[in-house]
CSV table of C-alpha atoms and ligand atoms in Angstrom, one decimal:
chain,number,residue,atom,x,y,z
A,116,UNK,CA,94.2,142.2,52.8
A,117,UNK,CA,92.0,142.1,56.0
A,118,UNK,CA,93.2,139.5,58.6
A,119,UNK,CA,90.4,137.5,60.4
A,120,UNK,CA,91.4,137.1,64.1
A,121,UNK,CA,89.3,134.6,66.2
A,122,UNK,CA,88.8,135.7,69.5
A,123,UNK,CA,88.1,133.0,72.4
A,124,UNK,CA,87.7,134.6,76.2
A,125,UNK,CA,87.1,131.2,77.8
A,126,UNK,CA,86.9,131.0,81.9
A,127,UNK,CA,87.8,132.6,84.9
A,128,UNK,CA,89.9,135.6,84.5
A,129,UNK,CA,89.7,134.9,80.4
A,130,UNK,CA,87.0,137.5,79.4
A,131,UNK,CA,88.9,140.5,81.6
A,132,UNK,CA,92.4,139.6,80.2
A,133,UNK,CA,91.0,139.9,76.5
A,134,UNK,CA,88.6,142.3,76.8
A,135,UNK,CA,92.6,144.5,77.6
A,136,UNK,CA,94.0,143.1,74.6
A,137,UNK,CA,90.7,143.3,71.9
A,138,UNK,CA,90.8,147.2,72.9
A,139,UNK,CA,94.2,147.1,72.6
A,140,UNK,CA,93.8,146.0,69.1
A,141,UNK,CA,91.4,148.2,68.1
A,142,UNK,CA,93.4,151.1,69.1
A,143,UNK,CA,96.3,149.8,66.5
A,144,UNK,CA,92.9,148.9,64.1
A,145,UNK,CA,92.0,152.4,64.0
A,146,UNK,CA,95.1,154.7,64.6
A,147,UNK,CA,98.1,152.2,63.8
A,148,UNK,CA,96.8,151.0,59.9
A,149,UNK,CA,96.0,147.2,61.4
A,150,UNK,CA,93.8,146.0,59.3
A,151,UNK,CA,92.1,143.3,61.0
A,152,UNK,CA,88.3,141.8,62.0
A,153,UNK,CA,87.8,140.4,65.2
A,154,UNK,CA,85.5,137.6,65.3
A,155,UNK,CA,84.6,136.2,69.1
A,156,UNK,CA,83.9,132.3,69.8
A,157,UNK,CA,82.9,129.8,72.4
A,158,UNK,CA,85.8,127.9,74.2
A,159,UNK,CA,85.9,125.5,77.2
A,160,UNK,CA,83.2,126.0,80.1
A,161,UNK,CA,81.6,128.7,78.9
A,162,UNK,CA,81.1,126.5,75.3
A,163,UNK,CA,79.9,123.7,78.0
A,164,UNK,CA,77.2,125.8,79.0
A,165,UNK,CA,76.3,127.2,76.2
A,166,UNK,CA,76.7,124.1,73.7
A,167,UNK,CA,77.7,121.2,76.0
A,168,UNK,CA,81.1,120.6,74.2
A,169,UNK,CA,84.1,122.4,75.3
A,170,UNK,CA,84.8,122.7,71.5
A,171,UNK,CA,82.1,123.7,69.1
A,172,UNK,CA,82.0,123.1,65.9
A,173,UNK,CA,81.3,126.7,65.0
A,174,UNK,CA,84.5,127.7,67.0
A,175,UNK,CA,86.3,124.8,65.1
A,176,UNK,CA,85.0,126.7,61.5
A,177,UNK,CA,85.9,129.7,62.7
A,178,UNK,CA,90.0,128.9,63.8
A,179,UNK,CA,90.4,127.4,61.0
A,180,UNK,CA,88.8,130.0,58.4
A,181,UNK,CA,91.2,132.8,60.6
A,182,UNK,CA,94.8,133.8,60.1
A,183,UNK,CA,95.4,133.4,63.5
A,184,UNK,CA,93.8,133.1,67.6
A,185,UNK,CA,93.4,135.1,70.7
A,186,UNK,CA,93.0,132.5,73.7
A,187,UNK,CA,92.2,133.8,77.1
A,188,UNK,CA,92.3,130.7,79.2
A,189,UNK,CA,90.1,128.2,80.0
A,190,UNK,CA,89.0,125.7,82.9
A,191,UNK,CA,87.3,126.2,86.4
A,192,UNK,CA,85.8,123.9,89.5
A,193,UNK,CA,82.1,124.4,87.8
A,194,UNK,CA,83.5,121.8,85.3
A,195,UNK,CA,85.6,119.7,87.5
A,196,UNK,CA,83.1,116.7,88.6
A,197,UNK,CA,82.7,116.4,84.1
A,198,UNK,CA,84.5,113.1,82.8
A,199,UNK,CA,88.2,114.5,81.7
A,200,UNK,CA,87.3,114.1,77.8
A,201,UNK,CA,84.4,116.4,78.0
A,202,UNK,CA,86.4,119.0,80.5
A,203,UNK,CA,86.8,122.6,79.1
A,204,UNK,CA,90.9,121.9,78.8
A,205,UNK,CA,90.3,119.5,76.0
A,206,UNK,CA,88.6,122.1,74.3
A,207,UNK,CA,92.0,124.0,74.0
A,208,UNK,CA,94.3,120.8,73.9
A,209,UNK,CA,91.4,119.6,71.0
A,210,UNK,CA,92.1,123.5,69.2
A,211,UNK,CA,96.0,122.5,69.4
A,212,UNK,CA,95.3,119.0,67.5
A,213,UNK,CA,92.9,120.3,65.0
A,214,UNK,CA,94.9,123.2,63.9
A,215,UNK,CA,98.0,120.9,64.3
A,216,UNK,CA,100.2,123.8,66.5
A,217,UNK,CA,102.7,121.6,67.1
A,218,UNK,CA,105.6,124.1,68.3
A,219,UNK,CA,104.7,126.3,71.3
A,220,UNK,CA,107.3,129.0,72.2
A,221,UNK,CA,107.0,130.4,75.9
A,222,UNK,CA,109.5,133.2,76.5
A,223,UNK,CA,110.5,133.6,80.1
A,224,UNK,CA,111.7,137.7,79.8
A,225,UNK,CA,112.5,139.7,82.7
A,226,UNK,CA,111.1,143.3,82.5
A,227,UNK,CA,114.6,145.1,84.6
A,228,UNK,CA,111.8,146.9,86.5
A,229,UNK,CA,110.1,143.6,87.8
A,230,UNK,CA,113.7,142.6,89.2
A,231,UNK,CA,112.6,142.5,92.7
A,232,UNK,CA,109.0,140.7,92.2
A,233,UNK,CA,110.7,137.6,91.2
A,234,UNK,CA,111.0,135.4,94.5
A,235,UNK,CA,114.6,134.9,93.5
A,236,UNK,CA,117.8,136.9,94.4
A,237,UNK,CA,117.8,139.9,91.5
A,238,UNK,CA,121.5,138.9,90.7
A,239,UNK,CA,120.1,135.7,89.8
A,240,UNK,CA,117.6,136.7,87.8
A,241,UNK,CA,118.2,140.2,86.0
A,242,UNK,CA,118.5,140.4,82.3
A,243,UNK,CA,116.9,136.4,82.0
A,244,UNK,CA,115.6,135.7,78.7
A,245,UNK,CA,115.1,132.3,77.7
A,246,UNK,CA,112.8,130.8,75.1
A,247,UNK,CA,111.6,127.7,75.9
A,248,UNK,CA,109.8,125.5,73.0
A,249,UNK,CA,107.6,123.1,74.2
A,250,UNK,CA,106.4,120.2,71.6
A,251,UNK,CA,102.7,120.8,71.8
A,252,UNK,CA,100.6,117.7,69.9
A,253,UNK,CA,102.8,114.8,71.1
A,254,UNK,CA,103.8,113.4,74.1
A,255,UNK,CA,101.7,111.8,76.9
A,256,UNK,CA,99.2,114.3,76.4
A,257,UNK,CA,97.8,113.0,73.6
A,258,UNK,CA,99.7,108.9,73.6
A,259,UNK,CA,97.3,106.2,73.2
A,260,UNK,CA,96.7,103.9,74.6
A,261,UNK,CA,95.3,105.8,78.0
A,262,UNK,CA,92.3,105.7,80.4
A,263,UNK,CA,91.4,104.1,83.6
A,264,UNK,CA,90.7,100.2,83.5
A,265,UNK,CA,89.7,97.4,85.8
A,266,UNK,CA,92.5,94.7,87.1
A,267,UNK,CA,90.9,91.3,87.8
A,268,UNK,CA,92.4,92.1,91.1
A,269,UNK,CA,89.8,94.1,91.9
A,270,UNK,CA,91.5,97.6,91.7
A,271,UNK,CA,91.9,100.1,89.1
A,272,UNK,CA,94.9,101.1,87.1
A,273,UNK,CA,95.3,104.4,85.4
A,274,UNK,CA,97.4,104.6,82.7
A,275,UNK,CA,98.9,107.1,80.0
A,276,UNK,CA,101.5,106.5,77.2
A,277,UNK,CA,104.4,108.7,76.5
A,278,UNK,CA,105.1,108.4,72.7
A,279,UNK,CA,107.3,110.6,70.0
A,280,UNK,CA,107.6,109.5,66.2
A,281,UNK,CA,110.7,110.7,64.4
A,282,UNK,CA,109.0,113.2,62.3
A,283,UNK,CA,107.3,114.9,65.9
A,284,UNK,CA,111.0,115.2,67.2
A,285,UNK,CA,112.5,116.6,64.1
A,286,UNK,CA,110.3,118.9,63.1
A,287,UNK,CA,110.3,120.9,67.2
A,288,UNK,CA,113.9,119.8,66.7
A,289,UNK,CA,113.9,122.2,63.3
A,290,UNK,CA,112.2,125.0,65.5
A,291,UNK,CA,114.8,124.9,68.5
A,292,UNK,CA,117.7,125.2,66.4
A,293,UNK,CA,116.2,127.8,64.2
A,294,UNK,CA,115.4,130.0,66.9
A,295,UNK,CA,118.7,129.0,68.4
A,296,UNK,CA,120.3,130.5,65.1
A,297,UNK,CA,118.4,134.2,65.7
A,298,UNK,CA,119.7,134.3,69.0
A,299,UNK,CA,122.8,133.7,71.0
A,300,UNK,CA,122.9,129.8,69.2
A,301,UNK,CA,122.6,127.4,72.1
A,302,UNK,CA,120.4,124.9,72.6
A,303,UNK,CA,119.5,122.7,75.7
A,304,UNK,CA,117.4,119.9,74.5
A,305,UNK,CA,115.7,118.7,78.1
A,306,UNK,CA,114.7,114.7,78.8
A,307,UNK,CA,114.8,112.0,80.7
A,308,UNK,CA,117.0,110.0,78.5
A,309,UNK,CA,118.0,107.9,81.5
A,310,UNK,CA,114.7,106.4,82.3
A,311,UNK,CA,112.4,106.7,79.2
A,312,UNK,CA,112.7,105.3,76.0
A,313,UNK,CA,110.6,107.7,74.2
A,314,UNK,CA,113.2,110.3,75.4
A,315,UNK,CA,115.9,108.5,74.8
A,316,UNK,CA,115.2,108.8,70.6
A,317,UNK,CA,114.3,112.6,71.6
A,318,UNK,CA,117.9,113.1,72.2
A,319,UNK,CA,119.4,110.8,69.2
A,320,UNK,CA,117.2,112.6,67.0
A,321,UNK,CA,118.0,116.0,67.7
A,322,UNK,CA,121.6,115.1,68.3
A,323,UNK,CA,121.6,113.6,64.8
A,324,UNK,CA,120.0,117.2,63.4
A,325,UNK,CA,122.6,119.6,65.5
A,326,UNK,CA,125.5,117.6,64.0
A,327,UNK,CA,124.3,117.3,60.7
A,328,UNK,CA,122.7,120.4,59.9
A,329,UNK,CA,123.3,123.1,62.8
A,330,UNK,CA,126.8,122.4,63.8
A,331,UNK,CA,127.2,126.4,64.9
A,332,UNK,CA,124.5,125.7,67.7
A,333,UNK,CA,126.1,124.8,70.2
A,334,UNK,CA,123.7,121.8,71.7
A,335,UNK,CA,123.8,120.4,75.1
A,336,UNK,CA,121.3,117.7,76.5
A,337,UNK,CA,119.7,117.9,80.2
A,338,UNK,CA,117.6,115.4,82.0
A,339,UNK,CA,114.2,117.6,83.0
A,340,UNK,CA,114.6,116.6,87.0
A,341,UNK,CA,118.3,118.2,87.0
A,342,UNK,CA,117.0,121.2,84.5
A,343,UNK,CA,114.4,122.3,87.2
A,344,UNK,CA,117.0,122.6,89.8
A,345,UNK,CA,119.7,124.6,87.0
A,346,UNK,CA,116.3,127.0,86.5
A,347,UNK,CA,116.4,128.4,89.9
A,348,UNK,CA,120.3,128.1,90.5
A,349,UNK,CA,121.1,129.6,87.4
A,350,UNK,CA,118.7,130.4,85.2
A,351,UNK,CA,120.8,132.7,82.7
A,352,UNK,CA,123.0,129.5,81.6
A,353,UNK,CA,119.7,129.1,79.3
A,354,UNK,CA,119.2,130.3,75.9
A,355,UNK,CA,116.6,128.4,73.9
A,356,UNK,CA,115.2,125.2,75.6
A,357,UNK,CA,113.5,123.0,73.4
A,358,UNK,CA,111.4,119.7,75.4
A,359,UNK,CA,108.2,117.1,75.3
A,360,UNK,CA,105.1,118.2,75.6
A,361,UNK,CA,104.6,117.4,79.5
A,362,UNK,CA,108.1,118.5,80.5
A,363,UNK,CA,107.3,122.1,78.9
A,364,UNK,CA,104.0,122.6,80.5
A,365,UNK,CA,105.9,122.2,84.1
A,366,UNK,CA,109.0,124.1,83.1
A,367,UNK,CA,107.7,126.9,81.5
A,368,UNK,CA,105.1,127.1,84.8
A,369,UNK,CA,108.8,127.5,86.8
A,370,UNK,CA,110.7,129.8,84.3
A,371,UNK,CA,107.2,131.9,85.1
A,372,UNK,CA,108.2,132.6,88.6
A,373,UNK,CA,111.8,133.5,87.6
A,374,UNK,CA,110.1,136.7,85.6
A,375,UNK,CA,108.2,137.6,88.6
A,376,UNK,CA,104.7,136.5,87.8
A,377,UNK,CA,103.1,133.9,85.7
A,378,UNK,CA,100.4,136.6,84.9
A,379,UNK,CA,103.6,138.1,82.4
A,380,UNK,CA,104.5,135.3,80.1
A,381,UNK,CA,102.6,135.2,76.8
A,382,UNK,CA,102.7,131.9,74.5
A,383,UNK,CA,102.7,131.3,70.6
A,384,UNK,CA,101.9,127.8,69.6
A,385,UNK,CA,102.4,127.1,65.7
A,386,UNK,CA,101.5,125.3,62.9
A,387,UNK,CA,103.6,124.2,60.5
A,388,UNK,CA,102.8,127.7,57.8
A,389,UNK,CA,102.7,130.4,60.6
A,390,UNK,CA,99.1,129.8,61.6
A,391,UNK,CA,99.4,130.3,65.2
A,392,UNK,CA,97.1,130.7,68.4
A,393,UNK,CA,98.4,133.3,71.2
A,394,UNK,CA,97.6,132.9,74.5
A,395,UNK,CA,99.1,133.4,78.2
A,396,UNK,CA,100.4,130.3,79.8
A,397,UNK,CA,98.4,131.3,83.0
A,398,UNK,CA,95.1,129.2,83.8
A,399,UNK,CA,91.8,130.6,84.2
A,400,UNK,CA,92.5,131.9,88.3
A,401,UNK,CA,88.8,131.4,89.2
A,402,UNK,CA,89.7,132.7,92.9
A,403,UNK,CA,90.0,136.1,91.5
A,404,UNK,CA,88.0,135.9,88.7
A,405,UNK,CA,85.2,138.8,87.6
A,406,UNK,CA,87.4,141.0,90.3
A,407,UNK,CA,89.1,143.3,87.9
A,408,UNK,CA,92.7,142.2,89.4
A,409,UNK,CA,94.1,139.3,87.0
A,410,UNK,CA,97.5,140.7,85.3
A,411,UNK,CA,96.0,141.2,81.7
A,412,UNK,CA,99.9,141.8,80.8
A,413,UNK,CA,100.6,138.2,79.3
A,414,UNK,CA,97.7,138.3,77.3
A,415,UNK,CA,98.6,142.2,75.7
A,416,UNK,CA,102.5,140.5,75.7
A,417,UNK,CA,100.6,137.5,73.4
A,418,UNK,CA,99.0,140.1,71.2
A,419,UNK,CA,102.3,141.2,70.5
A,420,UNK,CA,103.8,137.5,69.7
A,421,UNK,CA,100.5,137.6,67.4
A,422,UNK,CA,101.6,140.7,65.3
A,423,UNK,CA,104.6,139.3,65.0
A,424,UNK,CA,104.4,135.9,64.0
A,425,UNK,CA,101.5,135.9,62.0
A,426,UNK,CA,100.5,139.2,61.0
A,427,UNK,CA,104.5,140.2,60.0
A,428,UNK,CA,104.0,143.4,62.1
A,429,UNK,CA,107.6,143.2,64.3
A,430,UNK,CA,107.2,147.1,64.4
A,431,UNK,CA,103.6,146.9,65.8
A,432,UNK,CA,104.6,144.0,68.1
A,433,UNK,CA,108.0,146.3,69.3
A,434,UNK,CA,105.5,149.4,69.7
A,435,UNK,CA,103.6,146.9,72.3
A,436,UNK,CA,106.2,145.4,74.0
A,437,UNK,CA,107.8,148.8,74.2
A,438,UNK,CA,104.8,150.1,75.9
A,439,UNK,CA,104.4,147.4,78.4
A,440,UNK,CA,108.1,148.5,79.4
A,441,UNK,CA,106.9,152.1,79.6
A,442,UNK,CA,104.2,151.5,82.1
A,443,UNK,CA,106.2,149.3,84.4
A,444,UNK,CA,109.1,151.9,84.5
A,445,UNK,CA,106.1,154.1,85.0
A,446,UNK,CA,105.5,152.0,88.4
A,447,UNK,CA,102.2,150.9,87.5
A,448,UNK,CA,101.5,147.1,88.6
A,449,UNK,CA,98.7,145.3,88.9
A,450,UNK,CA,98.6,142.9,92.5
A,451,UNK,CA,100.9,140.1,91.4
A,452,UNK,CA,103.6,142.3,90.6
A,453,UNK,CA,103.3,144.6,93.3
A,454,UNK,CA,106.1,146.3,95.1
A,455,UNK,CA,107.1,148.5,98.0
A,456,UNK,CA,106.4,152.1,96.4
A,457,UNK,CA,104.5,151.3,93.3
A,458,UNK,CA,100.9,152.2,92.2
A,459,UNK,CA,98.4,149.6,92.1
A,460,UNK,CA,96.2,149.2,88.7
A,461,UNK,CA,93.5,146.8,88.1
A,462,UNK,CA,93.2,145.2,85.1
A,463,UNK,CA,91.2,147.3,83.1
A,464,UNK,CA,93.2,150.6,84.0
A,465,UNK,CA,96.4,148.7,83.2
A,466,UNK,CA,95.1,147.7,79.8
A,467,UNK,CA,94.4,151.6,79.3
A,468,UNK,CA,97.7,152.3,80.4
A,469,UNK,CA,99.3,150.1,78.0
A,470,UNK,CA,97.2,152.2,75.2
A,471,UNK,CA,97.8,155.7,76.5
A,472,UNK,CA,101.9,154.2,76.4
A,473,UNK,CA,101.9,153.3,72.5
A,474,UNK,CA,103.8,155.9,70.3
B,172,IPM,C1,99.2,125.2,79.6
B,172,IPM,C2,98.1,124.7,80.4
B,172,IPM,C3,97.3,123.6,79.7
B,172,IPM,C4,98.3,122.5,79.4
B,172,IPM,C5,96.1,123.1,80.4
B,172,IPM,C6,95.1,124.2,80.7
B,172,IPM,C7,95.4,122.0,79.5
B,172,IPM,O1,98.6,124.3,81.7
B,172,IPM,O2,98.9,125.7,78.5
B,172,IPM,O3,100.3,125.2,80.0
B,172,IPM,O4,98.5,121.6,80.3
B,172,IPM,O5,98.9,122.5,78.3
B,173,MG,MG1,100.6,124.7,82.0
């Protein structure tokens, strides 16, 4: 049966990355046996200009009629001076709530070609691959109470709250240690059990889970502030990383940098049935936007996590990644990976390339 894919290009660089990754799907659509319908919708500023809500409610019907989401990326300084709950970023953080994608799973893979466009040592660095699983609906980003208030004092106090219920911790807990189990069964749980309360049950919790139900993981706890140091000292102690919502979003932004770009790491953020939205953990990069140049490779990279998790095409999703490895051993690179010696693409003709490189 046909698979309806809801497409949302967003800001900035967002309508160049997916325009790379809807052709790339319509090459596997018409020559690979993909049976899928693309179906495009409105998402942060460019919904605000159109609609004047960063999420309509036609892009609402249509996520959640569709088996799964392309996401481009969303924000820009056009929509800066808006009040926060009308910005184009609670468009996406309002798509995470709605569709309930609580687990969001940000692979940090070095490509062995990019070795030398990380900013780190290439001992340090070659043959990294960490998953890091960020908890995507909890946390401080969406904790109430929140906002800015008045003191009788006279000044202003802004405050958010940082809050987890047991069944938010268990059930990310469930999808660390099951992705632990597929791969070389360790686990790093990262908090600040030392300071915050709400992190403090984060690591009872899980320990609880590793002991009772996953005792071949072998499970180790890490307050965040000493994890972002281990990250560049040694990044390949790492296997899977599972953390809060807030501690992911900053980590996985570091882990990016270990690859060699943040323009190469693709995201999956899922629901509790496989219903998942795909989308690269870059921002929108409005200083290079509408130039052709943005890195369209995390987005082609989330097509793949796409097939994979929620079409059940891993051989479709290995014939992209293996293309992606084909053109970077070709020496193609778009300007954020550039090295000495290489061949500069722009977006557009690395988004071909990737086609021309599928078997
Ligand atoms: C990310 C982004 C988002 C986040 C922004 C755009 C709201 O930084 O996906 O990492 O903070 O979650
Ligand atoms: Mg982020």
């Amino acid at each position: 049966m046909s698979k309806t894919i809801a497409v949302l290009p967003g800001d900035g660089i967002g309508p160049e990355i997916i325009t790379e990754a809807v052709k790339l799907l319509e090459v596997l659509k018409q020559s690979h046996g993909l049976d899928i319908q693309l179906e495009k919708g409105l998402i942060g500023g460019a919904a605000i200009d159109a609609t004047g809500k960063p999420l309509p409610d036609e892009t609402l019907e249509l996520v959640k009629k569709s088996d799964a989401v392309l996401l481009g990326a969303v924000g820009g300084a056009k929509w800066e001076p808006l009040p926060i709950a009308i910005r184009p970023e609670k468009g996406l953080l309002g798509l995470r709530a709605e569709l309930g994608l609580f687990a969001n799973l940000r692979p940090a893979i070095l490509f062995p070609e990019l070795a030398d466009a990380s900013t780190l040592k290439p001992a340090v660095v070659a043959g990294l691959d960490i998953l890091i699983i960020r908890e995507l609906t909890g946390g401080i980003y969406f904790g109430k109470p929140r906002g800015v208030r008045n003191l009788d004092n006279g000044e202003q106090q802004g405050f958010n709250t940082l809050v987890y219920d047991t069944h938010e911790i268990e059930r990310i807990a469930k999808v660390g240690f099951e992705s632990a189990m597929k791969r070389q069964k360790k686990l790093c749980s990262i908090d600040k059990a030392n300071v915050l309360e709400a992190t403090e049950l984060w690591r009872e919790i899980i320990t609880k889970i590793g002991k009772n139900d996953y005792p071949e993981v072998d499970l180790t706890h890490m307050y965040v502030d000493n994890a972002a140091m281990q990250l560049v000292r040694y990044p390949k102690q790492f296997d899977v990383m599972v953390t809060n919502n807030m501690f992911g979003d900053i980590l996985s932004d570091l882990a990016s940098q270990l690859t060699g770009s943040i323009g190469m790491l693709p995201s999956a953020s899922l629901d509790a049935n496989g219903k998942g939205m795909y989308e690269p953990i870059h921002g929108s990069a409005p200083d290079i936007a509408g130039q052709n140049k943005a890195n369209p490779l995390a987005t082609i990279l989330s097509v793949a996590m796409l097939l994979r998790y929620s079409l059940q095409q891993a051989e479709l999703a290995n014939k992209v990644e293996n293309a992606v490895s084909k053109v970077l051993q070709n020496g193609l690179r778009t300007v954020d990976i550039l090295q000495a010696g290489k061949t500069v693409v722009n977006t557009e003709e690395m988004g071909d390339a990737i086609i021309a490189a599928l078997d």
